[in-house]
Amino acid sequence: MGLHRILVADDEESMRWVLSKALRKKGYSVDLAADGNQALRQVREQSYDLVIVDIKMPGMSGLEFLDKARELRPDLLVVVMTAEASMKNAVEAMKRGAYDYITKPFDLEVIDAIIEKVSRARDVSNQVSLLKQELKDRYQVEKNIIGNSAAMREVYKTIGKVAGSDITVLIQGESGTGKELIARAIHFNSTRLGKPFVAINCAAIPKDLLESELFGSERGAFTGATERKTGKFEQANHGTIFLDEIGDMPLDLQAKILRVLQEQEITRIGGSQNLSVDVRVVAATNQELQERVRNREFREDLYYRLNVVPINLAPLRERSEDIPALVEYFLERACAELEIPTKQCAPEAMELLSNYSWPGNVRELENTIKRGVILSSDPYLTTADFASLTNRQETIHAIPQEQSLESLVEMKLRNSMNGIEKLDKGDIYDRVLEQVERPLIRYVLEKTRGNQVRAADILGINRNTLRKKISELGISIKKD
C-alpha cells in the first residue's frame, strides 16, 4: 500500500526545502510546518502516513510534538531528526514512540532507506490488520447466511466449488436477497483471504462519477481533480472487487470493464499509463441481464465474461422454510444490539411471518423484526406487532381472486390489442411495458387508495421505482 502523504516539520527553511523537493520528486505529497505547534495542527486536520520532525524547534519541541501527536493518532509513524547526536536524545525519542531517529547532517539516501523501511512496515501492519478484520468479517458473514432450504444448499455448494479459483461469478437475485453476503463468502473462502474486498454499487453513483470511482483519476483530469485519486480496482489489487447492480452500468463503462477482465489492466482518467491489476471480479444484479442484452442495454460479450459461474438467489417467498430460523436469528441480533433480554415469536406471529410474500426479501424481514423488537415491550412478539404485514395482505386480497397480477396483465393486454385472440406468456412479457404499465399501475393505486407503499409491495417493485413510473407515465393519484 506504501506511503502517500508526508509531513516535514523543521524550523530551518533550507531543510524543509531540501526534503520537500527530494520527496516530491519521488511522487510523495508533502506538507511543511515551521514549528511543533503548526505541525500538531496539521496532524489534527489531515491524515499523514509519516511525519519527519526536528527535535529542537521554537515553542513546542519535536519530542513534545511526538507525545501529543501520538495521543491524537496512536498509529502515526514519526521519524525524529536532530543535530545533537546524543544517546539521551535517541533513547528519549524511541521511548516516546518514534519509529526511527536520524542525525543531521545526513545524505538523502538515509531518508530513502527509512521511507522504504517505513513503507514495508506499514504494508505488513496493514496486511495483519486486514487479515484480522477479514477473519472477523468471515465469521460474521458465515454467521449471517441463514437457511437450510434446498435452494440455499445449492448456493453453498456453488460457493465451495468456485471459492478456491479466480473464476468470475455473477450473482442474480431480487433486492434484499443477500447478494453482497454471498460475494463476501466467496472472497473469505478463497485464496485471496487477507487481501482487500472492495464493493461498489454501480446504481448508487452518478454516471459521470462512476468511471473515476472505478478506475481513479490523475490530478487535473477534470474540474475539481486537485490530486491523484486511486480507484476501486487499484484498491482491490490482489483481492476481490464486488460490482453490485452491474446491470445499471452505462454501456461505455461496460466496455472498460470488459477490458479489465481481458487484459487485467486499467488506465486512470487523464492518465496515459496502463496499470496492471490482479483482481477477482464478482458481479451482481437484480435485473434480467439476458433481456437487457436483447434490448442492447447490456453488452453481450461482457455478459458472457461475467456469467462464467452463475449463482441464483431465490426470493424469500420461495424458501419460506428458512423463515423461522431467520426470525430467531434477527430477534437475537436485534435484542443484543438494544441490550435487552432476547424476545421470542409467538406461534401465530411466526405463522404470519412464514406465510407473508416478503417483496423486500431477507432485508425486509430483518427490518420488520427489528421494528417489532423496538416497539414491543412484551417478551413475546404477536401478530399485533406485525399489523403492517396484515394490512398489506388484506390489500393484496382486496384484488379479486380472478384478477391476480398475471391475469390482470393478460386481461389488459387482450383489451388493448385488437385482433389478437390468444396470448401466451412470451407475448405478455414482451409487450407488457408498452401496453399495460400505465393502466396496471393506475389500477393498483386505485385499489390501495393511493398508498404508494402498499402499491409497490403488490407490484413487487421498489417504492422509488414506483414514484418514478408515476411521474414518467403522468399518472394522477386520487386519494380518499
Short mmCIF file of C-alpha atoms in Angstrom, two decimals:
data_model
loop_
_atom_site.label_atom_id
_atom_site.label_comp_id
_atom_site.label_asym_id
_atom_site.label_seq_id
_atom_site.Cartn_x
_atom_site.Cartn_y
_atom_site.Cartn_z
CA MET A 1 0.00 0.00 0.00
CA GLY A 2 3.06 2.25 0.55
CA LEU A 3 3.25 5.86 1.63
CA HIS A 4 1.46 8.77 0.03
CA ARG A 5 1.36 11.81 2.30
CA ILE A 6 4.31 13.04 4.40
CA LEU A 7 4.62 15.99 6.81
CA VAL A 8 8.05 17.62 7.33
CA ALA A 9 8.38 19.81 10.45
CA ASP A 10 11.61 21.80 10.89
CA ASP A 11 12.35 25.41 11.83
CA GLU A 12 15.13 25.59 9.22
CA GLU A 13 13.66 26.70 5.91
CA SER A 14 16.55 25.19 3.94
CA MET A 15 15.97 21.75 5.49
CA ARG A 16 12.25 21.93 4.71
CA TRP A 17 13.04 22.91 1.10
CA VAL A 18 15.58 20.14 0.53
CA LEU A 19 13.39 17.40 1.98
CA SER A 20 10.21 18.55 0.23
CA LYS A 21 11.96 18.74 -3.14
CA ALA A 22 13.51 15.29 -2.77
CA LEU A 23 10.30 13.66 -1.56
CA ARG A 24 8.04 15.29 -4.15
CA LYS A 25 10.43 14.20 -6.88
CA LYS A 26 9.73 10.61 -5.79
CA GLY A 27 5.98 11.16 -6.08
CA TYR A 28 5.02 11.82 -2.46
CA SER A 29 2.57 14.51 -1.40
CA VAL A 30 4.46 16.69 1.11
CA ASP A 31 3.21 19.28 3.62
CA LEU A 32 5.54 21.56 5.61
CA ALA A 33 5.47 23.03 9.11
CA ALA A 34 7.89 25.55 10.63
CA ASP A 35 7.35 24.54 14.27
CA GLY A 36 5.76 21.94 16.51
CA ASN A 37 2.51 23.82 17.08
CA GLN A 38 1.87 24.19 13.36
CA ALA A 39 2.74 20.53 12.81
CA LEU A 40 0.30 19.43 15.51
CA ARG A 41 -2.49 21.49 13.95
CA GLN A 42 -1.84 19.84 10.60
CA VAL A 43 -1.87 16.35 12.12
CA ARG A 44 -5.17 17.21 13.77
CA GLU A 45 -6.67 18.38 10.46
CA GLN A 46 -5.05 15.99 7.95
CA SER A 47 -4.14 12.33 7.64
CA TYR A 48 -0.45 11.55 7.17
CA ASP A 49 1.38 8.31 6.51
CA LEU A 50 4.64 9.65 8.01
CA VAL A 51 5.92 12.70 9.91
CA ILE A 52 9.58 13.74 9.83
CA VAL A 53 10.17 16.17 12.71
CA ASP A 54 13.15 18.03 14.14
CA ILE A 55 13.69 17.73 17.90
CA LYS A 56 14.82 21.28 18.55
CA MET A 57 12.28 23.88 17.37
CA PRO A 58 10.98 27.12 18.89
CA GLY A 59 7.91 26.68 21.08
CA MET A 60 6.86 23.04 21.11
CA SER A 61 9.83 20.71 20.72
CA GLY A 62 9.85 17.66 18.49
CA LEU A 63 9.58 15.34 21.48
CA GLU A 64 6.59 17.26 22.86
CA PHE A 65 5.02 17.10 19.40
CA LEU A 66 5.65 13.35 19.36
CA ASP A 67 3.75 12.89 22.64
CA LYS A 68 0.75 14.97 21.58
CA ALA A 69 0.60 13.65 18.01
CA ARG A 70 0.55 10.03 19.16
CA GLU A 71 -2.24 10.87 21.60
CA LEU A 72 -4.25 12.04 18.60
CA ARG A 73 -3.17 9.15 16.36
CA PRO A 74 -1.52 6.23 18.16
CA ASP A 75 -0.63 4.58 14.84
CA LEU A 76 1.18 7.65 13.45
CA LEU A 77 4.73 6.91 12.30
CA VAL A 78 7.21 9.63 13.31
CA VAL A 79 10.89 9.90 12.37
CA VAL A 80 12.86 12.28 14.59
CA MET A 81 15.79 14.41 13.32
CA THR A 82 18.37 16.18 15.45
CA ALA A 83 21.67 18.00 15.06
CA GLU A 84 22.69 16.86 18.55
CA ALA A 85 23.78 13.24 18.24
CA SER A 86 23.43 12.31 21.89
CA MET A 87 22.40 8.98 23.36
CA LYS A 88 19.91 10.79 25.57
CA ASN A 89 18.01 12.20 22.57
CA ALA A 90 17.96 8.87 20.77
CA VAL A 91 16.81 6.90 23.81
CA GLU A 92 14.17 9.50 24.71
CA ALA A 93 12.80 9.65 21.18
CA MET A 94 12.45 5.88 20.92
CA LYS A 95 10.93 5.63 24.42
CA ARG A 96 8.23 8.09 23.38
CA GLY A 97 7.30 6.01 20.35
CA ALA A 98 9.36 7.39 17.47
CA TYR A 99 9.71 4.96 14.59
CA ASP A 100 13.31 5.96 13.87
CA TYR A 101 15.95 8.55 14.70
CA ILE A 102 18.46 10.25 12.36
CA THR A 103 21.26 12.72 12.94
CA LYS A 104 21.90 15.87 10.91
CA PRO A 105 23.58 16.27 8.52
CA PHE A 106 22.52 13.20 6.60
CA ASP A 107 22.50 12.03 2.99
CA LEU A 108 19.17 11.81 1.19
CA GLU A 109 19.88 8.09 0.74
CA VAL A 110 19.32 7.77 4.50
CA ILE A 111 15.83 9.24 4.11
CA ASP A 112 15.17 6.91 1.16
CA ALA A 113 16.19 3.88 3.23
CA ILE A 114 14.00 4.94 6.16
CA ILE A 115 10.99 5.58 3.94
CA GLU A 116 11.42 2.18 2.30
CA LYS A 117 11.56 0.57 5.74
CA VAL A 118 8.51 2.53 6.90
CA SER A 119 6.64 1.55 3.76
CA ARG A 120 7.39 -2.15 4.29
CA ALA A 121 6.38 -1.90 7.95
CA ARG A 122 3.10 -0.25 7.02
CA ASP A 123 2.41 -2.90 4.43
CA VAL A 124 2.97 -5.67 6.98
CA SER A 125 0.89 -3.86 9.58
CA ASN A 126 -1.91 -3.26 7.09
CA GLN A 127 -1.84 -6.88 5.97
CA VAL A 128 -2.06 -8.12 9.56
CA SER A 129 -4.88 -5.70 10.37
CA LEU A 130 -6.70 -6.60 7.18
CA LEU A 131 -6.34 -10.31 7.85
CA LYS A 132 -7.66 -9.91 11.40
CA GLN A 133 -10.60 -7.88 10.14
CA GLU A 134 -11.31 -10.31 7.31
CA LEU A 135 -11.28 -13.27 9.69
CA LYS A 136 -13.74 -11.39 11.87
CA ASP A 137 -15.84 -10.47 8.83
CA ARG A 138 -15.70 -14.03 7.58
CA TYR A 139 -17.13 -15.25 10.87
CA GLN A 140 -19.88 -12.62 10.70
CA VAL A 141 -20.72 -13.40 7.07
CA GLU A 142 -20.93 -17.15 7.66
CA LYS A 143 -22.99 -16.50 10.78
CA ASN A 144 -25.32 -14.17 8.85
CA ILE A 145 -26.08 -16.54 5.97
CA ILE A 146 -29.07 -18.42 7.30
CA GLY A 147 -31.03 -21.19 5.62
CA ASN A 148 -31.10 -24.91 5.04
CA SER A 149 -33.61 -24.99 2.20
CA ALA A 150 -32.77 -26.84 -1.00
CA ALA A 151 -32.22 -23.51 -2.76
CA MET A 152 -29.69 -22.34 -0.17
CA ARG A 153 -27.90 -25.69 -0.09
CA GLU A 154 -27.27 -25.32 -3.83
CA VAL A 155 -25.81 -21.86 -3.19
CA TYR A 156 -23.48 -23.25 -0.51
CA LYS A 157 -22.31 -25.98 -2.89
CA THR A 158 -21.52 -23.46 -5.60
CA ILE A 159 -19.58 -21.23 -3.18
CA GLY A 160 -17.49 -24.24 -2.20
CA LYS A 161 -16.79 -25.13 -5.83
CA VAL A 162 -15.75 -21.64 -7.02
CA ALA A 163 -14.11 -20.13 -3.93
CA GLY A 164 -10.69 -21.70 -4.50
CA SER A 165 -10.35 -20.39 -8.06
CA ASP A 166 -10.31 -16.90 -9.58
CA ILE A 167 -13.25 -17.62 -11.85
CA THR A 168 -15.72 -14.77 -12.41
CA VAL A 169 -19.09 -15.16 -10.68
CA LEU A 170 -22.42 -13.48 -11.44
CA ILE A 171 -24.91 -13.40 -8.56
CA GLN A 172 -28.51 -12.80 -9.57
CA GLY A 173 -31.47 -12.23 -7.31
CA GLU A 174 -34.10 -9.74 -6.21
CA SER A 175 -33.21 -6.81 -3.99
CA GLY A 176 -32.75 -7.86 -0.39
CA THR A 177 -31.79 -11.49 -1.05
CA GLY A 178 -28.25 -11.04 0.28
CA LYS A 179 -26.10 -10.84 -2.85
CA GLU A 180 -23.24 -8.99 -1.13
CA LEU A 181 -23.17 -11.55 1.69
CA ILE A 182 -22.68 -14.29 -0.88
CA ALA A 183 -19.94 -12.29 -2.62
CA ARG A 184 -18.13 -11.85 0.70
CA ALA A 185 -18.49 -15.56 1.46
CA ILE A 186 -16.81 -16.36 -1.87
CA HIS A 187 -13.94 -13.98 -1.05
CA PHE A 188 -13.48 -15.11 2.55
CA ASN A 189 -13.27 -18.74 1.50
CA SER A 190 -10.81 -18.05 -1.32
CA THR A 191 -7.03 -17.89 -1.51
CA ARG A 192 -7.43 -14.08 -1.50
CA LEU A 193 -8.36 -14.03 2.18
CA GLY A 194 -6.26 -11.31 3.79
CA LYS A 195 -6.40 -9.20 0.63
CA PRO A 196 -8.91 -6.40 0.03
CA PHE A 197 -12.61 -6.95 -0.60
CA VAL A 198 -13.91 -3.79 -2.25
CA ALA A 199 -17.62 -3.30 -3.00
CA ILE A 200 -19.18 -0.65 -5.22
CA ASN A 201 -22.84 -0.13 -6.07
CA CYS A 202 -22.94 0.83 -9.75
CA ALA A 203 -26.51 2.13 -9.45
CA ALA A 204 -25.82 4.42 -6.49
CA ILE A 205 -23.12 6.56 -8.13
CA PRO A 206 -23.91 9.16 -10.84
CA LYS A 207 -22.75 8.16 -14.33
CA ASP A 208 -20.21 10.99 -14.60
CA LEU A 209 -18.54 9.94 -11.32
CA LEU A 210 -18.66 6.16 -11.68
CA GLU A 211 -15.66 5.89 -14.03
CA SER A 212 -13.49 7.88 -11.62
CA GLU A 213 -14.66 5.71 -8.72
CA LEU A 214 -13.79 2.54 -10.60
CA PHE A 215 -10.54 3.47 -12.32
CA GLY A 216 -9.26 6.53 -10.44
CA SER A 217 -8.07 9.81 -11.92
CA GLU A 218 -4.94 11.89 -12.32
CA ARG A 219 -4.54 15.37 -10.92
CA GLY A 220 -6.14 17.90 -13.30
CA ALA A 221 -8.06 15.24 -15.22
CA PHE A 222 -11.27 17.25 -14.75
CA THR A 223 -12.57 20.20 -12.79
CA GLY A 224 -12.09 19.58 -9.09
CA ALA A 225 -9.43 16.87 -9.55
CA THR A 226 -6.83 18.54 -7.34
CA GLU A 227 -4.88 15.38 -6.62
CA ARG A 228 -4.46 11.84 -7.87
CA LYS A 229 -7.32 9.53 -6.88
CA THR A 230 -6.99 5.77 -6.51
CA GLY A 231 -9.94 3.87 -7.99
CA LYS A 232 -11.71 0.79 -6.66
CA PHE A 233 -9.83 -1.59 -8.97
CA GLU A 234 -6.48 -0.37 -7.63
CA GLN A 235 -7.77 -0.57 -4.06
CA ALA A 236 -8.85 -4.17 -4.69
CA ASN A 237 -5.50 -5.21 -6.19
CA HIS A 238 -4.68 -8.85 -5.29
CA GLY A 239 -8.16 -9.12 -3.78
CA THR A 240 -11.79 -9.14 -4.91
CA ILE A 241 -13.97 -6.38 -6.34
CA PHE A 242 -17.74 -6.72 -6.00
CA LEU A 243 -19.65 -4.86 -8.74
CA ASP A 244 -23.16 -4.63 -7.35
CA GLU A 245 -26.10 -3.72 -9.62
CA ILE A 246 -23.89 -4.06 -12.70
CA GLY A 247 -27.00 -4.11 -14.89
CA ASP A 248 -27.25 -0.34 -14.34
CA MET A 249 -23.73 0.36 -15.61
CA PRO A 250 -23.58 2.62 -18.71
CA LEU A 251 -22.56 0.92 -21.95
CA ASP A 252 -19.33 2.90 -22.37
CA LEU A 253 -18.13 1.77 -18.95
CA GLN A 254 -19.13 -1.80 -19.69
CA ALA A 255 -16.53 -1.80 -22.47
CA LYS A 256 -13.85 -0.73 -19.99
CA ILE A 257 -14.86 -3.43 -17.51
CA LEU A 258 -14.56 -5.97 -20.33
CA ARG A 259 -11.03 -4.72 -21.00
CA VAL A 260 -10.10 -5.17 -17.34
CA LEU A 261 -11.38 -8.74 -17.42
CA GLN A 262 -9.48 -9.49 -20.61
CA GLU A 263 -6.22 -7.59 -20.06
CA GLN A 264 -6.06 -7.18 -16.25
CA GLU A 265 -5.16 -3.54 -16.86
CA ILE A 266 -6.73 -0.17 -16.07
CA THR A 267 -6.00 3.43 -17.02
CA ARG A 268 -6.83 6.30 -14.70
CA ILE A 269 -8.89 9.16 -16.12
CA GLY A 270 -6.46 11.71 -17.52
CA GLY A 271 -3.63 9.19 -17.47
CA SER A 272 -1.71 7.53 -20.28
CA GLN A 273 -0.09 4.70 -18.32
CA ASN A 274 -1.65 1.23 -18.25
CA LEU A 275 -1.65 -0.16 -14.72
CA SER A 276 -1.70 -3.90 -14.10
CA VAL A 277 -4.23 -5.14 -11.56
CA ASP A 278 -4.75 -8.62 -10.16
CA VAL A 279 -8.41 -8.57 -9.21
CA ARG A 280 -11.12 -11.20 -8.99
CA VAL A 281 -14.48 -9.86 -10.18
CA VAL A 282 -17.76 -10.88 -8.59
CA ALA A 283 -20.78 -9.09 -10.04
CA ALA A 284 -24.43 -8.95 -9.02
CA THR A 285 -27.71 -7.72 -10.42
CA ASN A 286 -31.41 -7.78 -9.65
CA GLN A 287 -32.21 -7.42 -13.34
CA GLU A 288 -32.65 -9.94 -16.11
CA LEU A 289 -29.39 -9.35 -17.97
CA GLN A 290 -30.31 -11.55 -20.93
CA GLU A 291 -33.31 -9.33 -21.59
CA ARG A 292 -31.09 -6.25 -21.36
CA VAL A 293 -28.71 -7.89 -23.83
CA ARG A 294 -31.62 -8.43 -26.25
CA ASN A 295 -32.59 -4.77 -25.82
CA ARG A 296 -28.97 -3.73 -26.44
CA GLU A 297 -28.77 -2.19 -22.98
CA PHE A 298 -26.02 -4.55 -21.86
CA ARG A 299 -23.04 -5.84 -23.80
CA GLU A 300 -23.38 -9.48 -24.81
CA ASP A 301 -19.62 -10.11 -24.62
CA LEU A 302 -19.47 -8.70 -21.10
CA TYR A 303 -22.47 -10.77 -20.04
CA TYR A 304 -20.73 -13.99 -21.07
CA ARG A 305 -17.48 -12.95 -19.40
CA LEU A 306 -19.32 -12.26 -16.12
CA ASN A 307 -21.68 -15.22 -16.26
CA VAL A 308 -18.98 -17.90 -16.16
CA VAL A 309 -20.49 -19.27 -12.96
CA PRO A 310 -24.00 -18.02 -12.14
CA ILE A 311 -25.43 -18.07 -8.62
CA ASN A 312 -29.18 -17.50 -8.48
CA LEU A 313 -30.56 -16.46 -5.11
CA ALA A 314 -34.17 -17.50 -4.61
CA PRO A 315 -36.58 -14.88 -3.22
CA LEU A 316 -37.62 -15.49 0.36
CA ARG A 317 -41.17 -16.42 -0.65
CA GLU A 318 -39.70 -19.44 -2.48
CA ARG A 319 -37.79 -20.67 0.56
CA SER A 320 -40.28 -19.98 3.33
CA GLU A 321 -38.96 -22.96 5.30
CA ASP A 322 -35.94 -20.76 6.14
CA ILE A 323 -38.06 -18.01 7.68
CA PRO A 324 -38.31 -19.41 11.26
CA ALA A 325 -34.51 -19.70 11.53
CA LEU A 326 -34.09 -16.20 10.10
CA VAL A 327 -36.66 -14.79 12.52
CA GLU A 328 -34.86 -16.32 15.51
CA TYR A 329 -31.52 -15.01 14.29
CA PHE A 330 -32.81 -11.46 13.71
CA LEU A 331 -34.59 -11.49 17.08
CA GLU A 332 -31.39 -12.46 18.87
CA ARG A 333 -29.32 -9.88 17.00
CA ALA A 334 -31.78 -7.02 17.46
CA CYS A 335 -32.08 -7.69 21.18
CA ALA A 336 -28.28 -7.88 21.51
CA GLU A 337 -27.89 -4.53 19.75
CA LEU A 338 -30.51 -2.96 22.04
CA GLU A 339 -29.04 -4.69 25.10
CA ILE A 340 -32.37 -6.17 26.17
CA PRO A 341 -33.37 -9.77 27.01
CA THR A 342 -33.98 -11.91 23.94
CA LYS A 343 -37.60 -11.90 22.80
CA GLN A 344 -39.46 -14.80 21.22
CA CYS A 345 -42.02 -15.02 18.47
CA ALA A 346 -45.47 -16.34 19.30
CA PRO A 347 -46.64 -19.28 17.12
CA GLU A 348 -49.39 -17.30 15.39
CA ALA A 349 -46.93 -14.49 14.64
CA MET A 350 -44.43 -16.96 13.22
CA GLU A 351 -47.18 -18.37 11.01
CA LEU A 352 -47.94 -14.86 9.75
CA LEU A 353 -44.28 -14.21 9.01
CA SER A 354 -43.89 -17.56 7.27
CA ASN A 355 -46.92 -17.02 5.03
CA TYR A 356 -46.13 -13.44 4.04
CA SER A 357 -44.73 -12.92 0.50
CA TRP A 358 -41.80 -10.64 1.51
CA PRO A 359 -41.35 -8.47 -1.61
CA GLY A 360 -38.30 -6.95 0.11
CA ASN A 361 -36.93 -10.41 0.90
CA VAL A 362 -34.50 -11.02 3.80
CA ARG A 363 -33.77 -7.30 4.20
CA GLU A 364 -37.47 -6.55 4.69
CA LEU A 365 -37.80 -9.43 7.18
CA GLU A 366 -34.84 -8.14 9.17
CA ASN A 367 -36.24 -4.60 9.32
CA THR A 368 -39.68 -5.91 10.27
CA ILE A 369 -38.26 -7.92 13.17
CA LYS A 370 -36.13 -5.02 14.34
CA ARG A 371 -39.14 -2.69 14.28
CA GLY A 372 -41.19 -5.23 16.25
CA VAL A 373 -38.46 -5.58 18.88
CA ILE A 374 -38.14 -1.81 19.28
CA LEU A 375 -41.87 -1.11 19.56
CA SER A 376 -42.92 -4.09 21.68
CA SER A 377 -42.46 -4.11 25.45
CA ASP A 378 -43.52 -7.75 25.79
CA PRO A 379 -41.20 -10.78 25.82
CA TYR A 380 -43.30 -12.37 23.03
CA LEU A 381 -43.96 -10.77 19.65
CA THR A 382 -47.53 -11.38 18.49
CA THR A 383 -49.45 -10.72 15.28
CA ALA A 384 -50.32 -7.29 16.71
CA ASP A 385 -46.62 -6.37 16.46
CA PHE A 386 -46.76 -7.09 12.74
CA ALA A 387 -50.02 -5.32 11.93
CA SER A 388 -48.45 -3.64 8.90
CA LEU A 389 -48.00 -7.06 7.27
CA THR A 390 -51.62 -7.95 7.97
CA ASN A 391 -52.75 -4.68 6.36
CA ARG A 392 -50.65 -5.37 3.27
CA GLN A 393 -52.04 -8.88 2.93
CA GLU A 394 -55.57 -7.51 3.19
CA THR A 395 -54.77 -5.04 0.42
CA ILE A 396 -53.47 -7.83 -1.78
CA HIS A 397 -56.58 -9.93 -1.13
CA ALA A 398 -58.74 -6.88 -1.97
CA ILE A 399 -57.90 -7.60 -5.61
CA PRO A 400 -60.40 -10.25 -6.74
CA GLN A 401 -59.13 -13.82 -6.99
CA GLU A 402 -59.73 -13.91 -10.72
CA GLN A 403 -57.71 -10.72 -11.14
CA SER A 404 -54.29 -11.75 -9.90
CA LEU A 405 -51.49 -9.62 -11.26
CA GLU A 406 -50.70 -12.09 -14.03
CA SER A 407 -54.33 -12.48 -15.07
CA LEU A 408 -54.80 -8.72 -14.83
CA VAL A 409 -51.83 -8.17 -17.13
CA GLU A 410 -53.24 -10.67 -19.61
CA MET A 411 -56.71 -9.11 -19.46
CA LYS A 412 -55.34 -5.62 -20.01
CA LEU A 413 -53.31 -6.83 -22.96
CA ARG A 414 -56.34 -8.52 -24.51
CA ASN A 415 -58.33 -5.34 -24.14
CA SER A 416 -55.60 -3.20 -25.63
CA MET A 417 -54.53 -5.34 -28.61
CA ASN A 418 -57.37 -5.78 -31.07
CA GLY A 419 -57.17 -8.73 -33.42
CA ILE A 420 -55.23 -10.98 -31.04
CA GLU A 421 -57.36 -13.82 -29.74
CA LYS A 422 -54.91 -15.63 -27.52
CA LEU A 423 -51.71 -14.65 -25.78
CA ASP A 424 -49.05 -16.85 -24.30
CA LYS A 425 -46.65 -15.73 -21.58
CA GLY A 426 -43.99 -14.79 -24.08
CA ASP A 427 -46.37 -12.36 -25.77
CA ILE A 428 -47.44 -10.97 -22.42
CA TYR A 429 -43.97 -10.17 -21.15
CA ASP A 430 -42.69 -8.91 -24.49
CA ARG A 431 -45.41 -6.26 -24.72
CA VAL A 432 -46.36 -5.62 -21.10
CA LEU A 433 -44.46 -2.36 -20.69
CA GLU A 434 -45.85 -0.91 -23.89
CA GLN A 435 -49.47 -1.93 -23.41
CA VAL A 436 -50.19 -2.42 -19.72
CA GLU A 437 -47.86 -0.47 -17.45
CA ARG A 438 -49.96 2.69 -17.13
CA PRO A 439 -53.39 1.01 -16.60
CA LEU A 440 -51.87 -1.62 -14.30
CA ILE A 441 -50.19 0.91 -12.03
CA ARG A 442 -53.33 3.08 -12.06
CA TYR A 443 -55.47 0.05 -11.16
CA VAL A 444 -53.29 -0.97 -8.20
CA LEU A 445 -53.12 2.63 -6.95
CA GLU A 446 -56.91 2.81 -7.06
CA LYS A 447 -57.18 -0.45 -5.10
CA THR A 448 -54.73 0.85 -2.47
CA ARG A 449 -56.40 4.27 -2.37
CA GLY A 450 -53.19 5.98 -3.39
CA ASN A 451 -50.97 4.26 -0.81
CA GLN A 452 -47.67 4.01 -2.71
CA VAL A 453 -46.02 1.73 -0.13
CA ARG A 454 -48.77 -0.87 -0.48
CA ALA A 455 -48.92 -0.44 -4.25
CA ALA A 456 -45.17 -1.00 -4.57
CA ASP A 457 -45.46 -4.17 -2.45
CA ILE A 458 -48.25 -5.53 -4.65
CA LEU A 459 -46.41 -4.71 -7.86
CA GLY A 460 -43.17 -6.18 -6.47
CA ILE A 461 -41.11 -3.06 -7.16
CA ASN A 462 -39.23 -0.52 -5.08
CA ARG A 463 -41.21 2.50 -3.88
CA ASN A 464 -38.75 4.87 -5.58
CA THR A 465 -39.22 2.96 -8.84
CA LEU A 466 -42.99 3.29 -8.49
CA ARG A 467 -42.70 7.02 -7.82
CA LYS A 468 -40.52 7.39 -10.94
CA LYS A 469 -43.04 5.44 -13.05
CA ILE A 470 -45.92 7.58 -11.78
CA SER A 471 -44.03 10.69 -12.87
CA GLU A 472 -42.89 9.29 -16.25
CA LEU A 473 -46.32 7.97 -17.17
CA GLY A 474 -48.18 11.07 -15.94
CA ILE A 475 -50.44 9.09 -13.60
CA SER A 476 -52.62 11.15 -11.30
CA ILE A 477 -53.18 9.78 -7.81
CA LYS A 478 -56.62 10.05 -6.26
CA LYS A 479 -56.80 9.68 -2.51
CA ASP A 480 -59.96 9.23 -0.41
#
